[in-house]
Every structure is written in structure tokens, then in C-alpha cells.
mmCIF file of C-alpha atoms and ligand atoms in Angstrom:
data_model
loop_
_atom_site.group_PDB
_atom_site.id
_atom_site.type_symbol
_atom_site.label_atom_id
_atom_site.label_comp_id
_atom_site.label_asym_id
_atom_site.label_seq_id
_atom_site.Cartn_x
_atom_site.Cartn_y
_atom_site.Cartn_z
ATOM 1 C CA MET T 639 7.811 21.299 19.230
ATOM 2 C CA SER T 640 5.878 22.664 22.220
ATOM 3 C CA TYR T 641 2.987 20.725 23.716
ATOM 4 C CA GLN T 642 -0.093 20.581 21.494
ATOM 5 C CA PRO T 643 -3.371 19.440 23.047
ATOM 6 C CA GLY T 644 -5.813 17.101 21.338
ATOM 7 C CA ARG T 645 -4.984 14.300 18.981
ATOM 8 C CA HIS T 646 -2.254 14.589 16.377
ATOM 9 C CA PHE T 647 -3.613 14.262 12.821
ATOM 10 C CA LEU T 648 -1.382 11.665 11.154
ATOM 11 C CA GLN T 649 -2.416 12.247 7.546
ATOM 12 C CA ILE T 650 0.660 10.884 5.819
ATOM 13 C CA PRO T 651 -0.090 7.961 3.486
ATOM 14 C CA GLY T 652 1.142 5.534 6.081
ATOM 15 C CA PRO T 653 1.885 4.757 8.784
ATOM 16 C CA THR T 654 -1.763 5.527 9.512
ATOM 17 C CA ASN T 655 -3.807 6.224 12.643
ATOM 18 C CA VAL T 656 -3.920 3.076 14.767
ATOM 19 C CA PRO T 657 -7.437 2.616 16.205
ATOM 20 C CA ASP T 658 -7.744 2.385 19.987
ATOM 21 C CA ARG T 659 -9.194 -1.116 19.612
ATOM 22 C CA ILE T 660 -5.993 -2.257 17.937
ATOM 23 C CA LEU T 661 -3.745 -0.431 20.411
ATOM 24 C CA ARG T 662 -5.587 -2.178 23.240
ATOM 25 C CA ALA T 663 -5.212 -5.543 21.524
ATOM 26 C CA ILE T 664 -1.460 -5.006 21.132
ATOM 27 C CA ASP T 665 -1.305 -4.033 24.807
ATOM 28 C CA ASN T 666 -1.761 -7.623 25.979
ATOM 29 C CA PRO T 667 0.895 -9.601 27.822
ATOM 30 C CA THR T 668 3.366 -11.171 25.424
ATOM 31 C CA ILE T 669 2.783 -14.909 25.257
ATOM 32 C CA ASP T 670 4.962 -17.940 24.647
ATOM 33 C CA HIS T 671 5.257 -18.080 20.861
ATOM 34 C CA ARG T 672 5.496 -21.882 21.050
ATOM 35 C CA SER T 673 2.200 -22.243 22.957
ATOM 36 C CA ALA T 674 -1.115 -23.495 21.610
ATOM 37 C CA ASP T 675 -2.601 -20.009 22.079
ATOM 38 C CA ALA T 676 0.109 -18.490 19.891
ATOM 39 C CA ALA T 677 -0.519 -21.111 17.217
ATOM 40 C CA GLY T 678 -4.247 -20.297 17.212
ATOM 41 C CA LEU T 679 -3.472 -16.594 16.914
ATOM 42 C CA ALA T 680 -1.097 -17.156 14.001
ATOM 43 C CA ARG T 681 -3.483 -19.425 12.100
ATOM 44 C CA PHE T 682 -6.300 -16.896 12.516
ATOM 45 C CA CYS T 683 -4.053 -14.157 11.118
ATOM 46 C CA LEU T 684 -2.731 -16.239 8.226
ATOM 47 C CA ASP T 685 -6.230 -17.355 7.185
ATOM 48 C CA GLY T 686 -7.653 -13.852 7.553
ATOM 49 C CA MET T 687 -4.884 -12.411 5.411
ATOM 50 C CA LYS T 688 -5.779 -14.886 2.650
ATOM 51 C CA THR T 689 -9.247 -13.345 2.615
ATOM 52 C CA VAL T 690 -7.773 -9.847 2.460
ATOM 53 C CA PHE T 691 -5.451 -10.772 -0.434
ATOM 54 C CA LYS T 692 -8.327 -12.713 -2.073
ATOM 55 C CA THR T 693 -6.216 -15.802 -2.503
ATOM 56 C CA ARG T 694 -6.566 -19.506 -1.870
ATOM 57 C CA GLY T 695 -2.785 -19.795 -2.047
ATOM 58 C CA GLU T 696 -0.181 -19.248 0.647
ATOM 59 C CA VAL T 697 0.456 -16.189 2.810
ATOM 60 C CA VAL T 698 3.539 -15.593 4.950
ATOM 61 C CA ILE T 699 4.089 -12.926 7.602
ATOM 62 C CA PHE T 700 7.525 -11.483 8.318
ATOM 63 C CA PRO T 701 8.520 -9.402 11.352
ATOM 64 C CA ALA T 702 9.796 -6.670 9.033
ATOM 65 C CA SER T 703 8.827 -3.481 7.252
ATOM 66 C CA GLY T 704 7.496 -3.667 3.698
ATOM 67 C CA THR T 705 11.013 -3.519 2.293
ATOM 68 C CA GLY T 706 11.683 -6.941 3.798
ATOM 69 C CA ALA T 707 8.711 -8.429 1.962
ATOM 70 C CA TRP T 708 9.995 -6.828 -1.273
ATOM 71 C CA GLU T 709 13.251 -8.688 -0.768
ATOM 72 C CA ALA T 710 11.476 -11.944 0.103
ATOM 73 C CA ALA T 711 9.477 -11.778 -3.137
ATOM 74 C CA LEU T 712 12.659 -11.433 -5.184
ATOM 75 C CA VAL T 713 15.053 -13.802 -3.419
ATOM 76 C CA ASN T 714 12.552 -16.659 -3.248
ATOM 77 C CA THR T 715 11.671 -16.652 -6.936
ATOM 78 C CA LEU T 716 14.729 -15.495 -8.908
ATOM 79 C CA SER T 717 18.362 -16.389 -9.584
ATOM 80 C CA PRO T 718 21.476 -14.242 -10.052
ATOM 81 C CA GLY T 719 21.525 -12.546 -13.472
ATOM 82 C CA ASP T 720 17.799 -13.132 -14.120
ATOM 83 C CA LYS T 721 16.115 -10.366 -16.077
ATOM 84 C CA ALA T 722 13.245 -8.423 -14.508
ATOM 85 C CA VAL T 723 11.116 -5.667 -15.999
ATOM 86 C CA ALA T 724 10.194 -2.761 -13.728
ATOM 87 C CA PHE T 725 8.646 0.674 -14.306
ATOM 88 C CA ASP T 726 9.943 4.083 -13.312
ATOM 89 C CA THR T 727 6.546 5.255 -12.113
ATOM 90 C CA GLY T 728 7.548 6.724 -8.768
ATOM 91 C CA HIS T 729 9.823 6.716 -5.740
ATOM 92 C CA PHE T 730 8.836 3.280 -4.450
ATOM 93 C CA ALA T 731 8.813 1.603 -7.865
ATOM 94 C CA SER T 732 12.326 2.868 -8.463
ATOM 95 C CA LEU T 733 13.512 1.804 -4.978
ATOM 96 C CA TRP T 734 12.220 -1.730 -5.561
ATOM 97 C CA SER T 735 13.979 -1.916 -8.915
ATOM 98 C CA LYS T 736 17.169 -0.638 -7.243
ATOM 99 C CA MET T 737 16.872 -3.431 -4.697
ATOM 100 C CA ALA T 738 16.517 -5.953 -7.537
ATOM 101 C CA ALA T 739 19.722 -4.616 -9.108
ATOM 102 C CA ASN T 740 21.487 -4.721 -5.713
ATOM 103 C CA LEU T 741 20.541 -8.383 -5.422
ATOM 104 C CA GLY T 742 22.197 -9.189 -8.748
ATOM 105 C CA LEU T 743 19.232 -9.104 -11.106
ATOM 106 C CA GLU T 744 19.381 -7.436 -14.503
ATOM 107 C CA VAL T 745 16.633 -4.832 -14.388
ATOM 108 C CA ASP T 746 15.053 -3.292 -17.464
ATOM 109 C CA LEU T 747 13.459 -0.114 -16.079
ATOM 110 C CA ILE T 748 10.739 1.127 -18.438
ATOM 111 C CA PRO T 749 10.684 4.942 -18.203
ATOM 112 C CA GLY T 750 7.618 6.863 -17.032
ATOM 113 C CA ASP T 751 6.693 10.446 -16.162
ATOM 114 C CA TRP T 752 5.409 9.621 -12.635
ATOM 115 C CA ARG T 753 1.997 11.205 -13.363
ATOM 116 C CA ARG T 754 0.636 8.138 -15.131
ATOM 117 C CA GLY T 755 0.717 4.399 -14.536
ATOM 118 C CA VAL T 756 2.811 1.721 -16.194
ATOM 119 C CA ASN T 757 3.349 1.795 -19.943
ATOM 120 C CA LEU T 758 1.505 -1.354 -21.042
ATOM 121 C CA ALA T 759 2.472 -0.985 -24.701
ATOM 122 C CA ALA T 760 6.169 -0.886 -23.767
ATOM 123 C CA LEU T 761 5.711 -3.925 -21.528
ATOM 124 C CA GLY T 762 3.960 -5.838 -24.322
ATOM 125 C CA ALA T 763 6.758 -4.975 -26.769
ATOM 126 C CA ARG T 764 9.494 -6.089 -24.317
ATOM 127 C CA LEU T 765 7.741 -9.395 -23.719
ATOM 128 C CA GLU T 766 7.034 -10.024 -27.429
ATOM 129 C CA ASP T 767 10.718 -9.410 -28.245
ATOM 130 C CA ASP T 768 11.888 -11.779 -25.528
ATOM 131 C CA ARG T 769 11.542 -14.968 -27.558
ATOM 132 C CA GLN T 770 13.967 -16.891 -25.313
ATOM 133 C CA HIS T 771 11.923 -15.988 -22.233
ATOM 134 C CA GLU T 772 14.910 -14.501 -20.471
ATOM 135 C CA ILE T 773 12.658 -12.096 -18.565
ATOM 136 C CA LYS T 774 11.720 -13.927 -15.383
ATOM 137 C CA ALA T 775 9.684 -11.306 -13.554
ATOM 138 C CA VAL T 776 7.569 -8.188 -14.039
ATOM 139 C CA MET T 777 7.529 -5.917 -10.974
ATOM 140 C CA VAL T 778 4.633 -3.467 -10.513
ATOM 141 C CA VAL T 779 3.596 -1.185 -7.664
ATOM 142 C CA HIS T 780 -0.213 -1.298 -7.459
ATOM 143 C CA ASN T 781 -0.552 2.060 -5.714
ATOM 144 C CA GLU T 782 2.471 4.343 -5.980
ATOM 145 C CA THR T 783 2.540 6.150 -2.647
ATOM 146 C CA SER T 784 4.791 8.963 -3.859
ATOM 147 C CA THR T 785 2.434 10.044 -6.660
ATOM 148 C CA GLY T 786 -1.061 8.799 -5.828
ATOM 149 C CA VAL T 787 -1.228 6.828 -9.076
ATOM 150 C CA LYS T 788 -2.874 3.405 -9.163
ATOM 151 C CA ASN T 789 -1.971 0.737 -11.701
ATOM 152 C CA ASN T 790 -4.422 -1.629 -13.342
ATOM 153 C CA ILE T 791 -3.005 -5.019 -12.360
ATOM 154 C CA ALA T 792 -5.569 -7.003 -14.367
ATOM 155 C CA ALA T 793 -4.419 -5.080 -17.461
ATOM 156 C CA VAL T 794 -0.768 -5.900 -16.723
ATOM 157 C CA ARG T 795 -1.665 -9.588 -16.484
ATOM 158 C CA LYS T 796 -3.616 -9.287 -19.749
ATOM 159 C CA ALA T 797 -0.582 -7.778 -21.510
ATOM 160 C CA MET T 798 1.599 -10.633 -20.210
ATOM 161 C CA ASP T 799 -0.911 -13.258 -21.338
ATOM 162 C CA ALA T 800 -1.305 -11.595 -24.740
ATOM 163 C CA ALA T 801 2.454 -11.983 -25.227
ATOM 164 C CA HIS T 802 2.219 -15.629 -24.025
ATOM 165 C CA HIS T 803 5.064 -14.832 -21.680
ATOM 166 C CA PRO T 804 5.766 -16.981 -18.587
ATOM 167 C CA ALA T 805 7.410 -14.266 -16.441
ATOM 168 C CA LEU T 806 6.178 -14.026 -12.864
ATOM 169 C CA LEU T 807 4.031 -11.046 -11.921
ATOM 170 C CA LEU T 808 5.227 -9.487 -8.642
ATOM 171 C CA VAL T 809 3.013 -6.733 -7.200
ATOM 172 C CA ASP T 810 3.574 -4.287 -4.333
ATOM 173 C CA THR T 811 0.301 -3.461 -2.516
ATOM 174 C CA ILE T 812 1.931 -1.788 0.475
ATOM 175 C CA SER T 813 -0.300 1.310 0.269
ATOM 176 C CA SER T 814 -3.372 -0.301 -1.300
ATOM 177 C CA LEU T 815 -4.121 -3.580 0.463
ATOM 178 C CA ALA T 816 -7.212 -3.308 2.669
ATOM 179 C CA SER T 817 -7.900 0.182 1.288
ATOM 180 C CA MET T 818 -8.439 -0.443 -2.427
ATOM 181 C CA ASP T 819 -9.901 -3.391 -4.317
ATOM 182 C CA TYR T 820 -7.221 -6.031 -4.825
ATOM 183 C CA ARG T 821 -7.548 -9.624 -6.096
ATOM 184 C CA HIS T 822 -4.400 -11.753 -5.997
ATOM 185 C CA ASP T 823 -5.898 -14.891 -7.568
ATOM 186 C CA GLU T 824 -8.355 -13.340 -10.014
ATOM 187 C CA TRP T 825 -5.732 -10.962 -11.423
ATOM 188 C CA GLY T 826 -3.195 -13.748 -11.862
ATOM 189 C CA VAL T 827 -0.584 -12.293 -9.535
ATOM 190 C CA ASP T 828 2.271 -14.603 -8.534
ATOM 191 C CA VAL T 829 3.593 -12.745 -5.484
ATOM 192 C CA THR T 830 1.902 -9.862 -3.684
ATOM 193 C CA VAL T 831 3.860 -7.765 -1.191
ATOM 194 C CA ALA T 832 2.152 -5.863 1.649
ATOM 195 C CA GLY T 833 2.881 -4.115 4.953
ATOM 196 C CA SER T 834 1.040 -3.610 8.229
ATOM 197 C CA GLN T 835 1.163 0.161 8.653
ATOM 198 C CA LYS T 836 -1.343 1.426 6.082
ATOM 199 C CA GLY T 837 -4.731 -0.100 5.228
ATOM 200 C CA LEU T 838 -4.300 -2.728 7.918
ATOM 201 C CA MET T 839 -4.221 0.074 10.528
ATOM 202 C CA LEU T 840 -1.335 -1.431 12.514
ATOM 203 C CA PRO T 841 1.969 0.103 13.538
ATOM 204 C CA PRO T 842 4.890 -0.629 11.178
ATOM 205 C CA GLY T 843 6.604 -3.954 11.751
ATOM 206 C CA LEU T 844 4.794 -6.722 9.871
ATOM 207 C CA SER T 845 5.020 -7.460 6.185
ATOM 208 C CA PHE T 846 3.490 -10.082 3.972
ATOM 209 C CA ASN T 847 3.857 -12.152 0.835
ATOM 210 C CA ALA T 848 0.837 -13.778 -0.813
ATOM 211 C CA ILE T 849 2.267 -16.577 -2.929
ATOM 212 C CA GLY T 850 0.693 -18.314 -5.888
ATOM 213 C CA GLU T 851 1.480 -21.800 -7.179
ATOM 214 C CA ARG T 852 3.801 -20.650 -9.957
ATOM 215 C CA ALA T 853 5.828 -18.663 -7.441
ATOM 216 C CA ILE T 854 6.064 -21.695 -5.147
ATOM 217 C CA ALA T 855 7.330 -23.702 -8.136
ATOM 218 C CA ALA T 856 9.884 -20.986 -8.950
ATOM 219 C CA SER T 857 11.076 -20.971 -5.335
ATOM 220 C CA LYS T 858 12.176 -24.611 -5.702
ATOM 221 C CA THR T 859 14.840 -23.663 -8.250
ATOM 222 C CA SER T 860 15.598 -20.045 -7.331
ATOM 223 C CA LEU T 861 19.280 -19.499 -6.550
ATOM 224 C CA LEU T 862 19.454 -16.006 -5.027
ATOM 225 C CA PRO T 863 20.950 -16.343 -1.523
ATOM 226 C CA LYS T 864 18.299 -16.352 1.216
ATOM 227 C CA SER T 865 17.943 -17.487 4.772
ATOM 228 C CA TYR T 866 15.761 -15.218 6.946
ATOM 229 C CA TRP T 867 13.339 -14.756 4.044
ATOM 230 C CA ARG T 868 13.030 -18.421 2.992
ATOM 231 C CA TRP T 869 9.442 -19.330 2.222
ATOM 232 C CA ASP T 870 9.906 -23.112 2.442
ATOM 233 C CA GLU T 871 10.922 -23.209 6.110
ATOM 234 C CA MET T 872 8.305 -20.584 6.985
ATOM 235 C CA LEU T 873 5.473 -22.376 5.192
ATOM 236 C CA GLU T 874 6.273 -25.740 6.688
ATOM 237 C CA ILE T 875 6.225 -24.608 10.286
ATOM 238 C CA ASN T 876 3.345 -22.112 9.704
ATOM 239 C CA ARG T 877 1.040 -25.062 9.019
ATOM 240 C CA LYS T 878 1.065 -25.760 12.747
ATOM 241 C CA GLY T 879 0.830 -22.058 13.598
ATOM 242 C CA TYR T 880 4.495 -21.540 14.437
ATOM 243 C CA PHE T 881 7.380 -19.604 12.918
ATOM 244 C CA PRO T 882 11.040 -20.430 12.214
ATOM 245 C CA TYR T 883 11.991 -17.534 14.507
ATOM 246 C CA THR T 884 10.283 -15.389 17.118
ATOM 247 C CA PRO T 885 7.227 -13.728 15.571
ATOM 248 C CA SER T 886 5.984 -10.257 16.560
ATOM 249 C CA THR T 887 3.406 -11.742 18.897
ATOM 250 C CA ASN T 888 1.909 -8.440 20.015
ATOM 251 C CA LEU T 889 1.562 -7.151 16.465
ATOM 252 C CA LEU T 890 -0.262 -10.389 15.666
ATOM 253 C CA TYR T 891 -2.759 -9.532 18.438
ATOM 254 C CA GLY T 892 -3.209 -6.232 16.643
ATOM 255 C CA LEU T 893 -3.564 -7.941 13.279
ATOM 256 C CA ARG T 894 -6.273 -10.252 14.648
ATOM 257 C CA GLU T 895 -8.223 -7.202 15.798
ATOM 258 C CA ALA T 896 -7.683 -5.439 12.452
ATOM 259 C CA LEU T 897 -8.960 -8.489 10.579
ATOM 260 C CA ARG T 898 -12.085 -8.575 12.753
ATOM 261 C CA MET T 899 -12.699 -4.905 11.995
ATOM 262 C CA LEU T 900 -12.074 -5.228 8.250
ATOM 263 C CA LEU T 901 -13.701 -8.572 7.535
ATOM 264 C CA GLU T 902 -16.408 -8.950 10.185
ATOM 265 C CA ASP T 903 -17.426 -5.483 11.375
ATOM 266 C CA GLU T 904 -17.168 -3.286 8.287
ATOM 267 C CA GLY T 905 -16.615 -5.691 5.377
ATOM 268 C CA LEU T 906 -14.008 -5.213 2.650
ATOM 269 C CA ASP T 907 -16.445 -3.821 0.085
ATOM 270 C CA ALA T 908 -17.582 -1.120 2.514
ATOM 271 C CA VAL T 909 -13.940 -0.375 3.355
ATOM 272 C CA PHE T 910 -13.148 0.146 -0.351
ATOM 273 C CA GLU T 911 -16.272 2.269 -0.871
ATOM 274 C CA ARG T 912 -15.287 4.473 2.083
ATOM 275 C CA HIS T 913 -11.806 5.004 0.690
ATOM 276 C CA ASP T 914 -13.201 5.790 -2.784
ATOM 277 C CA ARG T 915 -15.577 8.348 -1.264
ATOM 278 C CA HIS T 916 -12.893 10.095 0.777
ATOM 279 C CA ALA T 917 -10.576 10.215 -2.226
ATOM 280 C CA GLU T 918 -13.291 11.767 -4.407
ATOM 281 C CA ALA T 919 -14.131 14.338 -1.714
ATOM 282 C CA THR T 920 -10.434 15.225 -1.444
ATOM 283 C CA ARG T 921 -10.084 15.653 -5.207
ATOM 284 C CA ARG T 922 -13.111 17.959 -5.197
ATOM 285 C CA ALA T 923 -11.423 20.054 -2.509
ATOM 286 C CA VAL T 924 -8.204 20.205 -4.533
ATOM 287 C CA ALA T 925 -10.097 21.280 -7.659
ATOM 288 C CA ALA T 926 -11.990 23.972 -5.737
ATOM 289 C CA TRP T 927 -8.710 25.318 -4.348
ATOM 290 C CA GLY T 928 -7.581 25.669 -7.961
ATOM 291 C CA LEU T 929 -4.702 23.222 -7.392
ATOM 292 C CA GLU T 930 -3.803 20.161 -9.427
ATOM 293 C CA VAL T 931 -4.142 16.501 -8.492
ATOM 294 C CA PHE T 932 -0.752 15.060 -9.464
ATOM 295 C CA ALA T 933 -2.250 11.921 -11.093
ATOM 296 C CA LEU T 934 -3.322 12.813 -14.613
ATOM 297 C CA ASP T 935 -5.511 9.866 -15.576
ATOM 298 C CA PRO T 936 -8.768 9.526 -13.593
ATOM 299 C CA ALA T 937 -8.610 5.748 -14.079
ATOM 300 C CA GLY T 938 -5.351 5.882 -12.129
ATOM 301 C CA TYR T 939 -6.563 7.942 -9.175
ATOM 302 C CA SER T 940 -5.530 6.402 -5.873
ATOM 303 C CA SER T 941 -8.175 5.964 -3.198
ATOM 304 C CA SER T 942 -5.717 5.840 -0.318
ATOM 305 C CA LEU T 943 -3.935 9.126 -0.899
ATOM 306 C CA THR T 944 -4.070 12.257 -3.029
ATOM 307 C CA ALA T 945 -0.840 13.881 -4.183
ATOM 308 C CA VAL T 946 -1.276 17.608 -4.850
ATOM 309 C CA LEU T 947 0.950 19.660 -7.154
ATOM 310 C CA LEU T 948 1.678 23.146 -5.832
ATOM 311 C CA PRO T 949 1.998 26.157 -8.130
ATOM 312 C CA ALA T 950 5.551 27.181 -9.094
ATOM 313 C CA GLY T 951 6.988 29.424 -6.373
ATOM 314 C CA SER T 952 5.363 27.492 -3.500
ATOM 315 C CA ASN T 953 7.192 24.802 -1.560
ATOM 316 C CA GLU T 954 5.449 21.782 -0.041
ATOM 317 C CA ALA T 955 7.961 21.559 2.818
ATOM 318 C CA ASP T 956 7.054 25.110 3.949
ATOM 319 C CA LEU T 957 3.339 24.360 3.680
ATOM 320 C CA ARG T 958 3.635 21.144 5.664
ATOM 321 C CA GLU T 959 5.740 22.858 8.325
ATOM 322 C CA VAL T 960 3.135 25.629 8.751
ATOM 323 C CA ILE T 961 0.347 23.051 9.024
ATOM 324 C CA LEU T 962 2.245 20.928 11.545
ATOM 325 C CA ARG T 963 3.164 23.918 13.700
ATOM 326 C CA ASN T 964 -0.272 25.514 13.692
ATOM 327 C CA PHE T 965 -2.650 22.577 13.482
ATOM 328 C CA ASN T 966 -0.715 19.544 14.718
ATOM 329 C CA MET T 967 -1.183 17.655 11.450
ATOM 330 C CA SER T 968 1.434 15.698 9.476
ATOM 331 C CA LEU T 969 1.046 15.472 5.693
ATOM 332 C CA GLY T 970 3.151 13.424 3.273
ATOM 333 C CA SER T 971 6.236 15.058 1.793
ATOM 334 C CA GLY T 972 7.282 15.239 -1.846
ATOM 335 C CA LEU T 973 9.686 12.343 -2.432
ATOM 336 C CA SER T 974 12.840 12.400 -4.594
ATOM 337 C CA LYS T 975 11.935 13.772 -8.059
ATOM 338 C CA VAL T 976 8.883 15.651 -6.778
ATOM 339 C CA ALA T 977 10.400 16.978 -3.519
ATOM 340 C CA GLY T 978 9.362 20.598 -2.977
ATOM 341 C CA LYS T 979 6.565 20.371 -5.533
ATOM 342 C CA VAL T 980 4.078 17.803 -4.297
ATOM 343 C CA PHE T 981 2.481 17.184 -0.908
ATOM 344 C CA ARG T 982 0.358 14.159 -0.133
ATOM 345 C CA ILE T 983 -2.866 13.825 1.827
ATOM 346 C CA GLY T 984 -3.281 10.357 3.277
ATOM 347 C CA HIS T 985 -6.943 9.323 3.637
ATOM 348 C CA LEU T 986 -6.534 5.654 4.339
ATOM 349 C CA GLY T 987 -6.945 3.260 7.208
ATOM 350 C CA ASN T 988 -9.007 4.098 10.274
ATOM 351 C CA PHE T 989 -10.682 7.221 8.904
ATOM 352 C CA ASN T 990 -14.129 8.786 8.670
ATOM 353 C CA ASP T 991 -15.918 11.782 7.161
ATOM 354 C CA LEU T 992 -15.230 14.154 10.044
ATOM 355 C CA MET T 993 -11.558 13.171 10.193
ATOM 356 C CA LEU T 994 -11.372 14.006 6.498
ATOM 357 C CA ALA T 995 -13.191 17.291 7.111
ATOM 358 C CA GLY T 996 -10.657 18.193 9.815
ATOM 359 C CA THR T 997 -7.794 17.214 7.534
ATOM 360 C CA LEU T 998 -9.040 19.367 4.679
ATOM 361 C CA CYS T 999 -9.694 22.299 7.052
ATOM 362 C CA GLY T 1000 -6.070 22.064 8.154
ATOM 363 C CA VAL T 1001 -4.882 22.073 4.541
ATOM 364 C CA GLU T 1002 -7.110 25.017 3.584
ATOM 365 C CA MET T 1003 -5.993 27.111 6.556
ATOM 366 C CA GLY T 1004 -2.389 26.114 5.868
ATOM 367 C CA LEU T 1005 -2.591 27.198 2.231
ATOM 368 C CA GLU T 1006 -3.694 30.629 3.452
ATOM 369 C CA LEU T 1007 -1.041 30.894 6.163
ATOM 370 C CA ALA T 1008 1.759 29.691 3.882
ATOM 371 C CA GLY T 1009 0.750 32.140 1.158
ATOM 372 C CA VAL T 1010 0.099 29.470 -1.467
ATOM 373 C CA PRO T 1011 -2.015 31.013 -4.264
ATOM 374 C CA HIS T 1012 -5.389 29.261 -4.133
ATOM 375 C CA ARG T 1013 -9.130 29.876 -4.011
ATOM 376 C CA LYS T 1014 -11.298 29.340 -0.938
ATOM 377 C CA GLY T 1015 -13.999 26.733 -0.918
ATOM 378 C CA GLY T 1016 -12.191 23.400 -1.049
ATOM 379 C CA VAL T 1017 -13.557 22.281 2.302
ATOM 380 C CA SER T 1018 -17.097 23.292 1.287
ATOM 381 C CA ALA T 1019 -16.825 21.350 -1.967
ATOM 382 C CA ALA T 1020 -15.730 18.243 -0.081
ATOM 383 C CA LEU T 1021 -18.464 18.638 2.551
ATOM 384 C CA ASP T 1022 -21.132 19.083 -0.136
ATOM 385 C CA TYR T 1023 -20.011 15.831 -1.727
ATOM 386 C CA LEU T 1024 -19.901 13.938 1.580
ATOM 387 C CA THR T 1025 -23.350 15.258 2.503
ATOM 388 C CA ALA T 1026 -24.797 14.216 -0.857
ATOM 389 C CA GLN T 1027 -23.292 10.765 -0.419
ATOM 390 C CA ALA T 1028 -24.785 10.464 3.067
ATOM 391 C CA VAL T 1029 -28.188 11.485 1.691
ATOM 392 C CA ALA T 1030 -27.845 8.894 -1.070
ATOM 393 C CA VAL T 1031 -27.161 6.201 1.521
ATOM 394 C CA SER T 1032 -29.788 7.216 4.109
ATOM 395 C CA GLY T 1033 -32.428 7.861 1.461
ATOM 396 C CA ALA T 1034 -33.472 11.437 2.196
ATOM 397 C CA HIS T 1035 -32.747 14.575 4.168
ATOM 398 C CA ARG T 1036 -33.833 14.075 7.733
HETATM 399 N N1 PLP W 857 6.269 0.297 -1.356
HETATM 400 C C1 PLP W 857 5.365 1.262 -1.176
HETATM 401 C C2 PLP W 857 4.309 1.462 -2.217
HETATM 402 C C3 PLP W 857 5.404 2.058 -0.033
HETATM 403 O O1 PLP W 857 4.493 3.032 0.134
HETATM 404 C C4 PLP W 857 6.420 1.847 0.924
HETATM 405 C C5 PLP W 857 6.511 2.685 2.135
HETATM 406 O O2 PLP W 857 5.819 3.658 2.294
HETATM 407 C C6 PLP W 857 7.346 0.827 0.701
HETATM 408 C C7 PLP W 857 7.234 0.073 -0.442
HETATM 409 C C8 PLP W 857 8.433 0.556 1.680
HETATM 410 O O3 PLP W 857 7.868 -0.021 2.828
HETATM 411 P P1 PLP W 857 8.556 0.105 4.265
HETATM 412 O O4 PLP W 857 8.874 1.538 4.465
HETATM 413 O O5 PLP W 857 7.516 -0.441 5.198
HETATM 414 O O6 PLP W 857 9.783 -0.750 4.223
#
């Protein structure tokens, strides 16, 4: 594409815009990963990530994309032939279940229509029927990035407890952590999986497991082959701030800066409130355009992205291409089952009201240019909401 001045709008639901502060932190000389400075950096990051996951348990950091941390969660806790329950709630949920099958697990994939969250009644029935406790894990994606549907993890835990079932609860928070409220310990999660390139505002390249006590216990007997992903060797050497192999030192500089921004400068509650507000403003724009939010249940609305269903006869790939060419903005594509039908607006990470306003302007102009049937006024509806929220916070019109 020819040169386009100004800043590219990266409004896919991750990777997200990396703040200049973080880019500058990454742009430090690489240090000796066996030095005392590196150990201090690693300990700061590991402790900070515990706060982000809301856990008193263990956290490990892999130099890998989120898919690596998916694999680590499975290979450290399970054995060949173990049964796992997963849910066909979207592209990423189905990819994770495919990985489990590739690794030699027997996956029971509970069907779904992708517009709603996990089927808790079906989960409860599966667990009640499993009197021999052959099911060893339940795998859930907290925020399905392909559909913009959030799952209620506390409710999943409740269904498992109601069935008195000992399966481990494994949760993917790759597009929710540090954007949407998440509580590893309080919600009784055994392993949480996360990645660096979304709410944590970093480039891709780091991924995480938060590990509860029951998962640590399971890792002592788990027989799936593992080496790079082994928790035991990682945890032992992490205690001193080191890694069993070369860590991504410069991404850890970036992570330290991200943790300062999230935990010290803004505060997690304010971060979540900001994401909720931008998601609501986006949904108001979608409604005013006369388009449909793909998620059907308001309790399942994602705060990190909004997936929008286009009317029959319009194609999301054409719309996104027009927007990229004319306005230098990338939006999320429709993935697998919803390709062509759904586009996704990412509003997570380092993001503010005016960035959202610019994003929605680009979408509204693109709808017009691409000939997608819609009404005007989406941007105005979003701005009215953002203005009212600002008035509510500052007390009065000034
Ligand atoms: N899970 C979810 C919910 C995701 O959104 C993604 C990527 O977007 C992944 C897993 C895969 O992560 P990665 O592409 O970093 O390997």
C-alpha cells in the first residue's frame, strides 16, 4: 500500500497499540539474563502478574505466543487418553480443543452456536454422568475473540462444584486479562492462560500460565510428554529470578512498564471501567447504524472487542479493505465459521475516548463507502454516551 501519513489505527482485537512508554522501555540494551539486574526484573514481572491474575499461586512466563501457554496448561496437568470437556463457542475455543486432541486427549466438545457462551446445563449433565471421574479437565475461553462473547467463569466453577466433580478448570484469558475483570483464585480456576499482545499492551511474544495448587499437584503425575513447557524446572529457577532458557529480556522490560501503568498509574478497576465504557459506546454506535452486535446475551458482551454482524449481501472483507485503504485502520476479520459475515472492532489495551471516536468515524465512513446498508448516527450515539459519562465523572457541564 502507498505511504499513509499519521498513525495507523490498529483496531484488531490484538495485537493492540503498544504505548510509546512501553516501546521506549523495550528499546533498552539487552542485558545478561544471568545478572542480578535481570533477576530483579523477572521477579518484578512475576509478582506483578500475580496481581493482574488475582492469584497468590504461581505464575510462569514463556517466550511464546498464547498458543504456547495453551499447550503448557495441557501438557503439565494431563496424561495421554485423559478426557477433557471443551465448548464449541468460537474459533479459539475450537482451536484449543483441536490442540488437546492433537496431544492425545479425548475431547468431548459441547456444541454451541457461537453467539452465546458455554452451555452450563450440558456441562453439569456431563459431569453428573461421569461417576468414575474420567473427565480430568474443563477448558473454557473467558473472552472468545472471534465472537465478542464473554463467559461467566464463576458460573462454570459453580456448575463443577454442584456436580462435586474434581476436574481441573483451565481458562484462556488471552483477550480479557488486564482488560476485563478476572479473578483466578476467587473463581477457583486451576490454570489460567494469557498472552502479552492484548490487554497487557505489549508486542506478541510472551505468554503466561497462572497455576493453582491443584494444578501443581496434577503436574506431579501428568504423563503427557513435555520439556520446553515444564513448570517444575521453570518454577524452581524462577524463585531466584532466572529461567531454564534465555528469556525475552527486552519484552520483560516492556512488561515491567506495562505493570506500572496498569497497577500503579491507572489501577486495574479503572482499566476495567474504561474498557466497559468503550464497549458500551461501541454497541450504541452499532445499534444506531442499524447493525447487529454478534453476541446475543447482554451478560455475555465482551468489553475488549465488539463483533458486528453485517446484513446479508455485504462482506466484511470488502468493508475492512475499504477502511484500510482509505483511513489507514485495521479491523478484525471474520474467522472460520463467520468469515465474510462478521467484522470485529478491537477497543482494548492502550485506548482512550478520542481513539474510539476516530475508530468509529472510520467504520461509519467505511460503511458508506463500501455500500453497506446502514443508518447514519452511530458516531453521534457513541459520542453522546461518552460525553454523558464524562459529565457523570466530572460532576457537571463546565
Ligand atoms: N485464545 C484467544 C482467545 C485468542 O484471542 C488468541 C489469539 O488471538 C489465541 C488463543 C491464540 O494466541 P496466539 O495467537 O498468541 O498464539
